[in-house]
Coordinates of C-alpha atoms in Angstrom, one line a residue:
M1 CA 25.1 -2.1 -37.6
K2 CA 23.6 -1.8 -41.1
K3 CA 21.1 1.0 -41.0
A4 CA 18.3 -0.7 -43.0
T5 CA 15.4 1.1 -41.6
K6 CA 12.9 2.6 -44.0
V7 CA 10.5 5.5 -43.2
L8 CA 7.5 3.4 -44.1
A9 CA 8.6 0.5 -41.9
I10 CA 9.0 2.8 -38.9
A11 CA 5.6 4.4 -39.5
L12 CA 3.9 1.0 -39.6
A13 CA 5.9 -0.2 -36.6
I14 CA 4.9 2.7 -34.5
M15 CA 1.2 2.0 -35.3
L16 CA 1.7 -1.6 -34.1
V17 CA 3.3 -0.5 -30.9
A18 CA 0.4 1.9 -30.3
V19 CA -2.2 -0.9 -30.4
Q20 CA -0.4 -3.6 -28.5
G21 CA -1.4 -4.5 -25.0
I22 CA 0.3 -2.4 -22.3
A23 CA 2.0 -4.4 -19.6
A24 CA 1.4 -3.7 -15.9
C25 CA 4.3 -5.0 -14.0
T26 CA 5.9 -4.7 -10.5
I27 CA 9.7 -5.1 -10.2
F28 CA 12.3 -5.2 -7.4
A29 CA 16.1 -4.7 -7.7
V30 CA 17.9 -6.0 -4.6
G31 CA 21.4 -5.2 -3.5
K32 CA 23.6 -8.1 -2.3
D33 CA 23.9 -6.8 1.3
A34 CA 20.1 -6.6 1.5
T35 CA 19.7 -10.3 1.2
V36 CA 20.2 -13.1 3.7
D37 CA 22.6 -15.1 1.5
G38 CA 24.5 -12.2 -0.2
S39 CA 22.7 -12.7 -3.6
T40 CA 21.5 -9.9 -5.8
M41 CA 17.9 -10.1 -7.1
A42 CA 16.1 -8.7 -10.2
T43 CA 12.5 -9.6 -10.4
H44 CA 9.5 -9.1 -12.7
S45 CA 5.8 -9.9 -12.6
C46 CA 4.7 -9.8 -16.2
D47 CA 1.1 -8.6 -15.8
S48 CA -0.8 -8.2 -19.0
T49 CA -3.7 -10.0 -20.8
S50 CA -1.8 -9.8 -24.1
D51 CA 1.6 -11.3 -23.0
D52 CA 2.9 -14.4 -24.7
L53 CA 2.9 -17.4 -22.3
R54 CA 5.9 -19.4 -23.4
V55 CA 9.5 -19.7 -22.3
W56 CA 12.4 -20.9 -24.5
L57 CA 16.2 -21.4 -24.3
I58 CA 18.0 -19.3 -26.9
P59 CA 21.4 -20.9 -27.7
S60 CA 24.7 -19.2 -28.0
M61 CA 25.3 -17.8 -31.5
P62 CA 28.9 -17.8 -32.9
E63 CA 30.9 -14.7 -33.6
G64 CA 30.0 -13.3 -37.1
T65 CA 26.3 -14.3 -37.0
E66 CA 24.0 -11.8 -38.6
R67 CA 21.2 -10.9 -36.1
D68 CA 18.0 -9.1 -36.8
V69 CA 16.8 -6.1 -34.8
V70 CA 13.1 -6.7 -34.4
L71 CA 10.3 -4.4 -33.3
D72 CA 7.4 -6.0 -31.4
G73 CA 8.6 -9.5 -32.1
R74 CA 6.7 -11.3 -29.4
A75 CA 2.9 -11.9 -29.8
G76 CA 2.4 -15.3 -31.5
A77 CA 6.2 -15.6 -32.3
D78 CA 7.9 -19.0 -32.1
Y79 CA 11.4 -19.0 -30.8
S80 CA 11.6 -22.8 -30.3
N81 CA 14.2 -23.2 -33.1
F82 CA 15.8 -19.8 -33.1
P83 CA 18.1 -18.7 -34.8
E84 CA 17.7 -21.4 -37.5
V85 CA 14.0 -20.5 -37.8
K86 CA 13.2 -16.8 -37.4
D87 CA 9.5 -16.5 -36.6
Y88 CA 8.8 -13.1 -35.1
G89 CA 5.0 -13.4 -34.9
K90 CA 2.2 -11.4 -36.5
N91 CA 3.5 -8.0 -35.4
G92 CA 7.2 -8.5 -35.6
M93 CA 9.1 -6.2 -38.0
V94 CA 12.8 -6.3 -38.8
L95 CA 14.1 -2.8 -38.8
D96 CA 17.9 -3.4 -38.8
T97 CA 20.6 -6.1 -38.6
Y98 CA 23.9 -6.4 -37.0
T99 CA 26.8 -8.9 -36.9
T100 CA 27.8 -10.4 -33.6
T101 CA 31.4 -9.6 -32.6
R102 CA 31.6 -12.4 -30.0
D103 CA 30.0 -15.7 -29.3
T104 CA 26.8 -14.7 -27.7
N105 CA 25.4 -15.9 -24.4
Q106 CA 22.6 -18.5 -24.1
Y107 CA 19.6 -17.0 -22.3
L108 CA 16.1 -17.7 -21.1
H109 CA 13.6 -16.0 -23.5
A110 CA 10.1 -15.1 -22.5
M111 CA 7.8 -12.1 -23.2
Y112 CA 10.7 -10.2 -21.6
S113 CA 13.9 -12.3 -21.6
F114 CA 15.3 -12.5 -18.1
M115 CA 18.5 -14.5 -17.4
N116 CA 21.6 -15.6 -19.3
E117 CA 24.3 -18.2 -18.7
K118 CA 26.6 -15.7 -17.1
G119 CA 24.2 -14.8 -14.3
L120 CA 23.1 -11.5 -15.8
A121 CA 19.4 -11.0 -15.0
M122 CA 16.8 -8.4 -15.7
G123 CA 13.1 -7.5 -15.6
E124 CA 11.0 -4.5 -16.7
S125 CA 8.1 -2.3 -15.8
T126 CA 6.4 -0.3 -18.5
C127 CA 6.0 3.3 -17.3
S128 CA 2.9 5.4 -17.9
Y129 CA 2.9 9.2 -17.5
D130 CA 0.3 11.9 -17.3
R131 CA 0.1 12.9 -20.9
N132 CA -2.5 15.6 -20.3
S133 CA -0.6 17.4 -17.5
E134 CA 1.4 20.5 -18.4
Q135 CA 4.6 18.6 -18.1
G136 CA 3.2 15.6 -19.9
K137 CA 2.2 17.7 -22.9
K138 CA 5.7 19.1 -23.1
V139 CA 7.2 15.6 -22.9
R140 CA 4.9 14.4 -25.8
A141 CA 6.1 17.3 -27.9
A142 CA 9.7 16.8 -27.0
F143 CA 9.7 13.1 -28.1
D144 CA 7.3 13.5 -31.1
G145 CA 9.0 12.3 -34.2
K146 CA 12.0 10.9 -32.4
E147 CA 11.1 7.2 -32.5
G148 CA 14.1 4.9 -32.8
I149 CA 14.5 1.2 -33.6
Y150 CA 14.8 -0.5 -30.1
D151 CA 11.9 -1.6 -28.0
C152 CA 12.2 -3.2 -24.6
Y153 CA 11.9 -6.8 -25.9
M154 CA 14.8 -6.3 -28.3
L155 CA 16.9 -4.3 -25.9
Q156 CA 16.8 -7.0 -23.2
D157 CA 17.4 -9.8 -25.7
I158 CA 20.5 -8.1 -27.2
A159 CA 21.9 -7.2 -23.8
L160 CA 21.5 -10.7 -22.5
E161 CA 23.2 -12.0 -25.6
N162 CA 26.2 -9.7 -25.5
C163 CA 26.8 -8.7 -21.9
D164 CA 28.1 -10.6 -18.8
T165 CA 27.6 -8.0 -16.0
A166 CA 25.0 -5.5 -15.0
R167 CA 27.3 -2.6 -15.5
E168 CA 28.2 -3.8 -18.9
A169 CA 24.5 -4.1 -19.8
V170 CA 23.8 -0.6 -18.6
E171 CA 26.6 0.8 -20.8
F172 CA 25.7 -1.4 -23.7
M173 CA 21.9 -0.5 -23.6
G174 CA 22.7 3.1 -23.1
A175 CA 25.0 3.2 -26.1
L176 CA 22.3 1.6 -28.3
V177 CA 19.6 4.0 -27.2
T178 CA 21.9 6.9 -27.7
E179 CA 22.9 5.9 -31.2
Y180 CA 19.7 4.3 -32.6
G181 CA 16.9 5.6 -30.4
W182 CA 14.0 4.2 -28.4
N183 CA 10.7 3.0 -29.7
G184 CA 7.7 2.5 -27.4
S185 CA 6.6 3.6 -23.9
A186 CA 9.0 4.6 -21.2
E187 CA 10.5 1.6 -19.4
C188 CA 12.1 0.9 -16.1
I189 CA 14.5 -2.1 -16.3
D190 CA 16.0 -3.7 -13.2
I191 CA 19.3 -5.5 -13.7
C192 CA 21.6 -7.6 -11.5
D193 CA 24.7 -9.9 -11.8
G194 CA 25.5 -11.2 -8.3
N195 CA 27.8 -8.2 -7.5
E196 CA 25.7 -5.2 -8.4
A197 CA 22.1 -4.3 -9.0
W198 CA 21.1 -1.4 -11.3
V199 CA 18.0 0.4 -12.5
F200 CA 17.9 1.6 -16.1
E201 CA 15.2 4.0 -17.2
V202 CA 14.6 4.9 -20.8
Y203 CA 12.0 7.6 -21.6
G204 CA 12.0 8.2 -25.3
G205 CA 14.1 9.4 -28.2
N206 CA 17.7 9.0 -27.0
I207 CA 17.1 9.9 -23.4
W208 CA 17.9 7.5 -20.5
V209 CA 19.4 7.4 -17.0
A210 CA 20.7 4.5 -14.9
A211 CA 21.4 4.3 -11.2
R212 CA 23.2 1.6 -9.1
V213 CA 21.1 0.3 -6.2
P214 CA 23.1 0.6 -3.0
D215 CA 24.3 -2.8 -1.9
D216 CA 22.2 -2.6 1.3
S217 CA 19.0 -1.4 -0.4
I218 CA 16.0 -2.4 -2.5
F219 CA 14.4 -0.6 -5.4
V220 CA 10.7 -1.0 -6.3
A221 CA 8.7 0.3 -9.3
A222 CA 5.1 -0.3 -10.5
N223 CA 4.5 1.0 -14.0
R224 CA 6.0 4.4 -13.2
A225 CA 9.5 5.9 -13.6
R226 CA 11.2 6.2 -10.2
I227 CA 14.7 7.6 -10.6
N228 CA 14.2 10.9 -8.7
F229 CA 17.8 12.1 -8.3
F230 CA 20.6 13.0 -10.6
V231 CA 24.4 12.6 -10.1
E232 CA 27.0 13.9 -12.5
N233 CA 30.6 12.5 -12.9
D234 CA 30.1 9.3 -10.9
P235 CA 29.9 6.5 -13.6
D236 CA 30.5 3.8 -11.0
N237 CA 27.0 4.6 -9.6
Y238 CA 25.1 6.7 -12.1
Q239 CA 25.1 7.0 -15.9
Y240 CA 22.9 8.9 -18.3
A241 CA 22.4 9.9 -21.9
P242 CA 24.8 12.5 -23.4
G243 CA 23.3 16.0 -23.4
I244 CA 20.3 15.0 -21.2
K245 CA 20.1 18.3 -19.4
E246 CA 20.5 20.3 -22.5
F247 CA 17.7 18.3 -24.1
A248 CA 15.5 19.0 -21.2
I249 CA 16.2 22.8 -21.3
E250 CA 15.8 23.0 -25.0
N251 CA 12.4 21.4 -24.9
G252 CA 11.1 23.3 -21.9
L253 CA 11.1 20.3 -19.7
W254 CA 13.4 21.8 -17.0
D255 CA 14.2 25.4 -16.1
G256 CA 17.9 24.7 -15.6
Q257 CA 17.8 26.0 -12.0
S258 CA 15.6 23.7 -9.9
D259 CA 16.4 20.1 -8.9
F260 CA 16.8 17.9 -11.9
I261 CA 14.4 15.0 -11.3
P262 CA 14.6 12.6 -14.3
C263 CA 11.4 10.6 -13.6
F264 CA 9.3 13.7 -13.3
T265 CA 11.1 15.6 -16.1
F266 CA 10.6 12.8 -18.7
A267 CA 7.7 10.7 -17.4
P268 CA 5.7 12.8 -15.0
Y269 CA 3.3 10.8 -12.9
P270 CA 4.1 11.7 -9.3
Y271 CA 0.8 10.5 -7.9
R272 CA -1.0 7.6 -9.5
P273 CA -2.8 5.2 -7.1
Y274 CA -2.6 2.4 -9.7
S275 CA 1.2 2.6 -9.3
T276 CA 2.1 4.5 -6.2
R277 CA -0.1 2.4 -3.9
R278 CA 1.7 -0.8 -5.0
E279 CA 5.1 0.9 -4.3
W280 CA 3.8 2.2 -1.0
V281 CA 2.8 -1.2 0.3
A282 CA 6.0 -2.8 -0.9
M283 CA 8.3 -0.3 0.7
M284 CA 6.3 -0.3 3.9
S285 CA 6.5 -4.1 4.0
L286 CA 10.3 -3.7 3.7
D287 CA 10.6 -0.9 6.3
P288 CA 7.5 0.0 8.2
T289 CA 9.3 2.9 9.9
L290 CA 9.3 4.8 6.7
N291 CA 5.8 5.9 7.5
L292 CA 5.0 6.7 3.9
D293 CA 1.6 8.3 3.1
P294 CA -0.3 6.3 0.4
E295 CA -2.1 9.5 -0.6
E296 CA 1.2 11.5 -1.0
K297 CA 0.8 13.7 -4.1
D298 CA 4.5 14.5 -4.7
T299 CA 6.1 11.1 -4.5
D300 CA 8.8 12.0 -7.0
R301 CA 10.3 14.4 -4.4
N302 CA 9.2 12.9 -1.1
W303 CA 9.5 9.2 -1.5
P304 CA 12.9 7.5 -1.4
C305 CA 14.2 5.9 -4.6
F306 CA 15.8 3.1 -2.6
V307 CA 14.7 1.4 0.7
K308 CA 17.0 -0.3 3.2
P309 CA 14.9 -3.1 4.6
Q310 CA 14.6 -3.6 8.3
N311 CA 15.6 -7.2 7.9
K312 CA 17.6 -8.8 5.1
V313 CA 15.3 -10.6 2.6
T314 CA 15.0 -14.0 1.1
V315 CA 13.3 -15.1 -2.1
Q316 CA 10.4 -16.2 0.0
D317 CA 10.1 -12.7 1.5
I318 CA 9.9 -11.1 -2.0
F319 CA 7.5 -13.8 -3.2
N320 CA 5.2 -12.9 -0.2
I321 CA 5.2 -9.3 -1.2
Y322 CA 4.2 -10.3 -4.7
G323 CA 1.2 -12.0 -3.2
N324 CA 0.1 -8.8 -1.4
Y325 CA -3.4 -7.5 -2.0
Y326 CA -3.3 -4.8 0.7
Q327 CA -4.3 -7.2 3.5
G328 CA -4.2 -5.5 6.8
T329 CA -4.7 -2.0 5.3
E330 CA -7.7 0.1 4.4
Y331 CA -7.3 -0.8 0.8
D332 CA -7.6 -4.6 1.3
V333 CA -9.2 -5.8 -2.0
T334 CA -11.0 -8.7 -0.4
K335 CA -13.0 -6.3 1.8
S336 CA -15.1 -4.9 -1.0
I337 CA -18.1 -6.0 -3.1
W338 CA -15.6 -7.3 -5.6
G339 CA -14.2 -9.7 -3.1
G340 CA -17.5 -11.5 -2.8
Q341 CA -18.6 -13.7 0.0
F342 CA -15.3 -15.7 0.0
G343 CA -12.7 -12.8 0.0
D344 CA -11.5 -13.4 -3.6
P345 CA -8.6 -11.1 -4.5
L346 CA -8.4 -12.3 -8.1
N347 CA -11.6 -10.9 -9.4
P348 CA -10.7 -9.1 -12.7
A349 CA -12.7 -6.1 -11.6
Q350 CA -10.2 -5.6 -8.8
D351 CA -7.5 -4.4 -11.1
F352 CA -9.6 -1.5 -12.2
T353 CA -10.7 -0.4 -8.8
Q354 CA -7.8 -1.2 -6.4
R355 CA -4.8 -2.4 -8.3
A356 CA -2.7 -4.7 -6.0
I357 CA 0.7 -6.2 -6.6
N358 CA -1.0 -9.7 -6.7
S359 CA -2.9 -9.7 -10.0
Y360 CA -5.2 -12.2 -11.7
R361 CA -3.6 -11.3 -15.0
C362 CA 0.0 -12.0 -14.1
T363 CA 1.4 -14.1 -17.0
Y364 CA 4.5 -15.1 -15.1
L365 CA 6.6 -14.1 -12.1
Q366 CA 10.4 -14.4 -12.0
I367 CA 12.8 -13.7 -9.2
A368 CA 16.4 -14.0 -10.1
Q369 CA 18.7 -14.9 -7.2
V370 CA 22.3 -14.5 -8.3
N371 CA 25.2 -15.3 -5.9
A372 CA 28.6 -14.1 -7.2
S373 CA 30.4 -16.5 -4.8
L374 CA 29.4 -19.4 -7.2
P375 CA 30.7 -20.1 -10.6
E376 CA 28.7 -18.6 -13.5
E377 CA 27.2 -21.9 -14.5
A378 CA 25.8 -22.4 -11.0
R379 CA 25.0 -18.8 -10.0
C380 CA 22.5 -18.1 -12.9
L381 CA 19.5 -19.1 -10.9
V382 CA 16.0 -17.7 -11.4
W383 CA 12.8 -18.7 -9.7
F384 CA 9.8 -18.9 -12.0
G385 CA 6.1 -19.4 -11.8
W386 CA 3.1 -18.8 -14.0
G387 CA 0.0 -16.8 -13.0
A388 CA -1.1 -14.8 -9.9
P389 CA 1.6 -14.9 -7.2
S390 CA -0.8 -15.8 -4.4
V391 CA -1.7 -19.1 -6.0
T392 CA 1.4 -20.0 -8.0
Y393 CA 4.6 -21.7 -7.1
L394 CA 8.3 -21.0 -7.8
T395 CA 10.5 -23.5 -9.6
P396 CA 14.3 -23.1 -10.2
L397 CA 15.6 -22.5 -13.7
F398 CA 19.2 -21.9 -14.6
G399 CA 20.5 -19.8 -17.5
S400 CA 23.1 -22.5 -18.2
Q401 CA 20.7 -25.5 -18.4
T402 CA 20.6 -27.2 -21.8
S403 CA 16.9 -28.0 -22.1
L404 CA 13.5 -27.1 -20.7
P405 CA 10.4 -29.4 -20.3
E406 CA 8.0 -29.3 -23.2
H407 CA 5.3 -27.5 -21.2
F408 CA 7.4 -24.3 -21.1
G409 CA 7.1 -23.8 -24.9
R410 CA 3.3 -24.4 -25.1
G411 CA 0.2 -22.4 -24.8
V412 CA -1.9 -19.5 -26.1
R413 CA -4.6 -17.8 -24.1
A414 CA -7.4 -18.5 -26.6
D415 CA -7.2 -22.3 -26.6
Y416 CA -7.1 -24.5 -23.5
D417 CA -4.0 -26.8 -23.6
R418 CA -3.7 -29.3 -20.7
E419 CA 0.0 -29.8 -21.6
S420 CA 0.8 -26.1 -21.3
G421 CA 2.6 -24.8 -18.2
W422 CA 0.6 -21.6 -18.1
W423 CA -2.7 -23.4 -18.5
N424 CA -1.7 -25.9 -15.8
E425 CA -1.5 -23.0 -13.3
A426 CA -4.4 -21.0 -14.8
V427 CA -6.9 -23.8 -14.1
V428 CA -5.8 -23.9 -10.4
Q429 CA -6.0 -20.1 -10.3
Q430 CA -9.6 -20.0 -11.7
L431 CA -10.8 -22.9 -9.5
S432 CA -9.4 -21.2 -6.4
R433 CA -11.8 -18.4 -7.0
I434 CA -14.9 -20.5 -6.4
N435 CA -14.3 -20.3 -2.6
Y436 CA -11.0 -18.5 -2.2
T437 CA -11.0 -18.4 1.6
A438 CA -11.0 -22.2 1.8
A439 CA -9.2 -22.9 -1.5
I440 CA -6.1 -20.9 -0.7
E441 CA -5.5 -23.2 2.3
D442 CA -5.5 -26.2 -0.1
V443 CA -3.1 -24.3 -2.4
K444 CA -0.8 -23.6 0.6
A445 CA -0.9 -27.2 1.7
A446 CA 0.1 -28.4 -1.7
R447 CA 2.7 -25.8 -2.3
D448 CA 4.4 -24.2 0.8
G449 CA 6.1 -27.3 2.2
K450 CA 7.5 -28.3 -1.1
M451 CA 8.8 -24.8 -1.7
T452 CA 10.6 -24.7 1.6
V453 CA 12.3 -28.0 0.9
Q454 CA 13.1 -26.9 -2.7
F455 CA 14.9 -23.7 -1.5
A456 CA 17.2 -25.8 0.6
Q457 CA 17.7 -28.5 -2.0
T458 CA 18.5 -25.9 -4.7
A459 CA 21.2 -24.2 -2.6
A460 CA 22.7 -27.6 -1.9
I461 CA 22.6 -28.5 -5.6
Q462 CA 24.3 -25.3 -6.5
E463 CA 27.1 -26.0 -4.1
V464 CA 27.6 -29.5 -5.5
A465 CA 27.7 -28.0 -9.0
A466 CA 30.3 -25.5 -7.9
S467 CA 32.5 -28.3 -6.5
L468 CA 32.2 -30.2 -9.8
I469 CA 33.1 -27.1 -11.8
G470 CA 36.1 -26.5 -9.5
M471 CA 37.3 -30.0 -10.4
G472 CA 37.0 -29.2 -14.1
K473 CA 33.7 -31.1 -14.6
T474 CA 31.7 -28.3 -15.9
E475 CA 29.6 -30.4 -18.4
E476 CA 28.7 -32.8 -15.6
A477 CA 27.7 -29.9 -13.4
V478 CA 25.4 -28.3 -16.1
A479 CA 23.9 -31.7 -16.8
M480 CA 23.1 -32.1 -13.1
L481 CA 21.5 -28.6 -12.9
T482 CA 19.5 -29.3 -16.0
N483 CA 18.2 -32.6 -14.7
Y484 CA 17.3 -31.1 -11.3
S485 CA 15.6 -28.1 -12.8
N486 CA 13.5 -30.2 -15.2
M487 CA 12.6 -32.7 -12.5
Q488 CA 11.3 -29.8 -10.3
S489 CA 9.4 -28.2 -13.1
K490 CA 7.7 -31.5 -13.9
M491 CA 7.0 -32.1 -10.2
W492 CA 5.2 -28.8 -10.0
F493 CA 3.2 -29.5 -13.2
N494 CA 2.0 -32.8 -11.7
T495 CA 1.3 -31.2 -8.3
Y496 CA -0.9 -28.5 -9.9
E497 CA -2.7 -31.0 -12.1
E498 CA -3.6 -32.9 -9.0
L499 CA -4.4 -29.7 -7.1
A500 CA -6.9 -28.7 -9.8
D501 CA -8.8 -31.9 -9.3
T502 CA -8.8 -31.3 -5.6
L503 CA -10.2 -27.8 -5.9
L504 CA -12.8 -28.9 -8.5
S505 CA -14.0 -31.7 -6.2
N506 CA -13.9 -29.6 -3.0
Y507 CA -15.7 -26.4 -4.2
M508 CA -17.8 -27.2 -7.3
Q509 CA -20.8 -24.8 -7.4
G510 CA -19.5 -22.9 -4.4
S511 CA -20.0 -25.8 -1.9
V512 CA -17.4 -27.4 0.4
K513 CA -17.2 -31.1 -0.6
G514 CA -20.7 -30.9 -1.8
N515 CA -22.2 -29.3 1.3
T516 CA -23.8 -25.9 0.7
W517 CA -25.0 -25.5 4.2
G518 CA -23.1 -23.4 6.8
L519 CA -20.6 -22.0 4.3
K520 CA -18.1 -19.7 6.0
Y521 CA -18.4 -16.2 4.6
T522 CA -16.0 -13.4 5.3
D523 CA -16.8 -10.9 8.1
F524 CA -17.1 -8.2 5.5
W525 CA -19.7 -10.1 3.6
N526 CA -21.7 -10.9 6.7
E527 CA -21.7 -7.3 7.8
L528 CA -22.7 -6.2 4.3
S529 CA -25.5 -8.8 4.3
A530 CA -26.8 -7.6 7.6
S531 CA -26.9 -4.0 6.6
E532 CA -27.9 -4.2 2.9
W533 CA -29.6 -7.6 2.4
G534 CA -30.9 -8.5 5.8
Q535 CA -34.2 -9.6 4.4
Y536 CA -32.4 -12.5 2.6
K537 CA -30.4 -13.8 5.7

């Protein structure tokens, strides 16, 4: 790389990172023996009110292409004609360049890029830490002045461009952070390739660790660093920054004698209901026998890093967990004043009182399902949907497909665009809140049956593609996958356009088909009315 970074540029870039919206994401990394079909999974709910809404295909770039290293190159950026047109948005700043040493991989580019044509997939969760705790103050001092040039956006882009496997991505990203340094908040990145699933945590400066997820287990993180164990001299399953322990001792982050816990040492937040409660309900959903305590204060030591599910999981199982709002627990967000009379879990106030995995501000959800028994062109499957998981759908995308429907590359939050994929779902999401109890049944009726059929169809299409590739007809296979994916995406766009009309007609002004008498309120609301507002009954 050409080290073109200037001190002024770094200083300005750091200021930009400081003011950008902080993401609030939940991720899962799933080993191949933990799934019904032997696929690995890497997932991500991109939950932030400042995320870009659009998705593009970034084509392969030939060996010898000069590529920019960009900091914060997302908000308002336009990658529709990249790399011919380099539009990095209002905050994007080029800090360095490098020359590709191979033909790069094509990949699906979003706020956080997530799948390439080889079947390498990843997601991320931005990790907060308690900056005012004794350990947190030490961490701040240790990383002060050690800002590098790579942020999470760029690191995932460059890994997807240049790597074919999860292990290769871990080594590649680790080498970049070690040499050029990290810029931004701590991050937890989940990675899979069909054979292996990994978790890569980067904390600041040049410090990072990565752990392989056991094949029969699942990892979950919710805006909190989670790797709570350290293994030396086992690169097949655990990797880390050179001199990581020495750095911790030199900066007073570790005494050199007690257990070395990376997540606590470099991003201390052992108890944070905003995060730990999401992790608790996810892990308990996977294995209720864990009997985890949602009020546990020392989760770094007492909670497992990986969970072996009681039953092997499907994409639908993970999707169901993403739609969780603590139903069936004492934290159920619909059983509060914020749920209203119709048990609405998507009230924006909910995220600040009882943060659930299902969030109104989810920009998009992606669940990569990579099966290594298939050829690369057919295995690079990711399920994608815009908006809150409980009311969105999943549509199949392939890292190998040659085009995307126009609605993927359209939309900004400030201006309604009926041709935008994000706005198409957002209208359904907002209208479902008028009378959520009734509206969610309309959503399920329009969505669930089609998704069940789609799961089976997609698996069959992948097998046909694999057969074509086996006969040397790779171009025909990719064309078939592209056509199928785009047809499904357009089908969902039309379905949700019609669903929005249905919800508007059914629940305008809180009625049910124009009838305001005898509306069915939740038991919680009726009990609240009886005790607090009885005079109005």
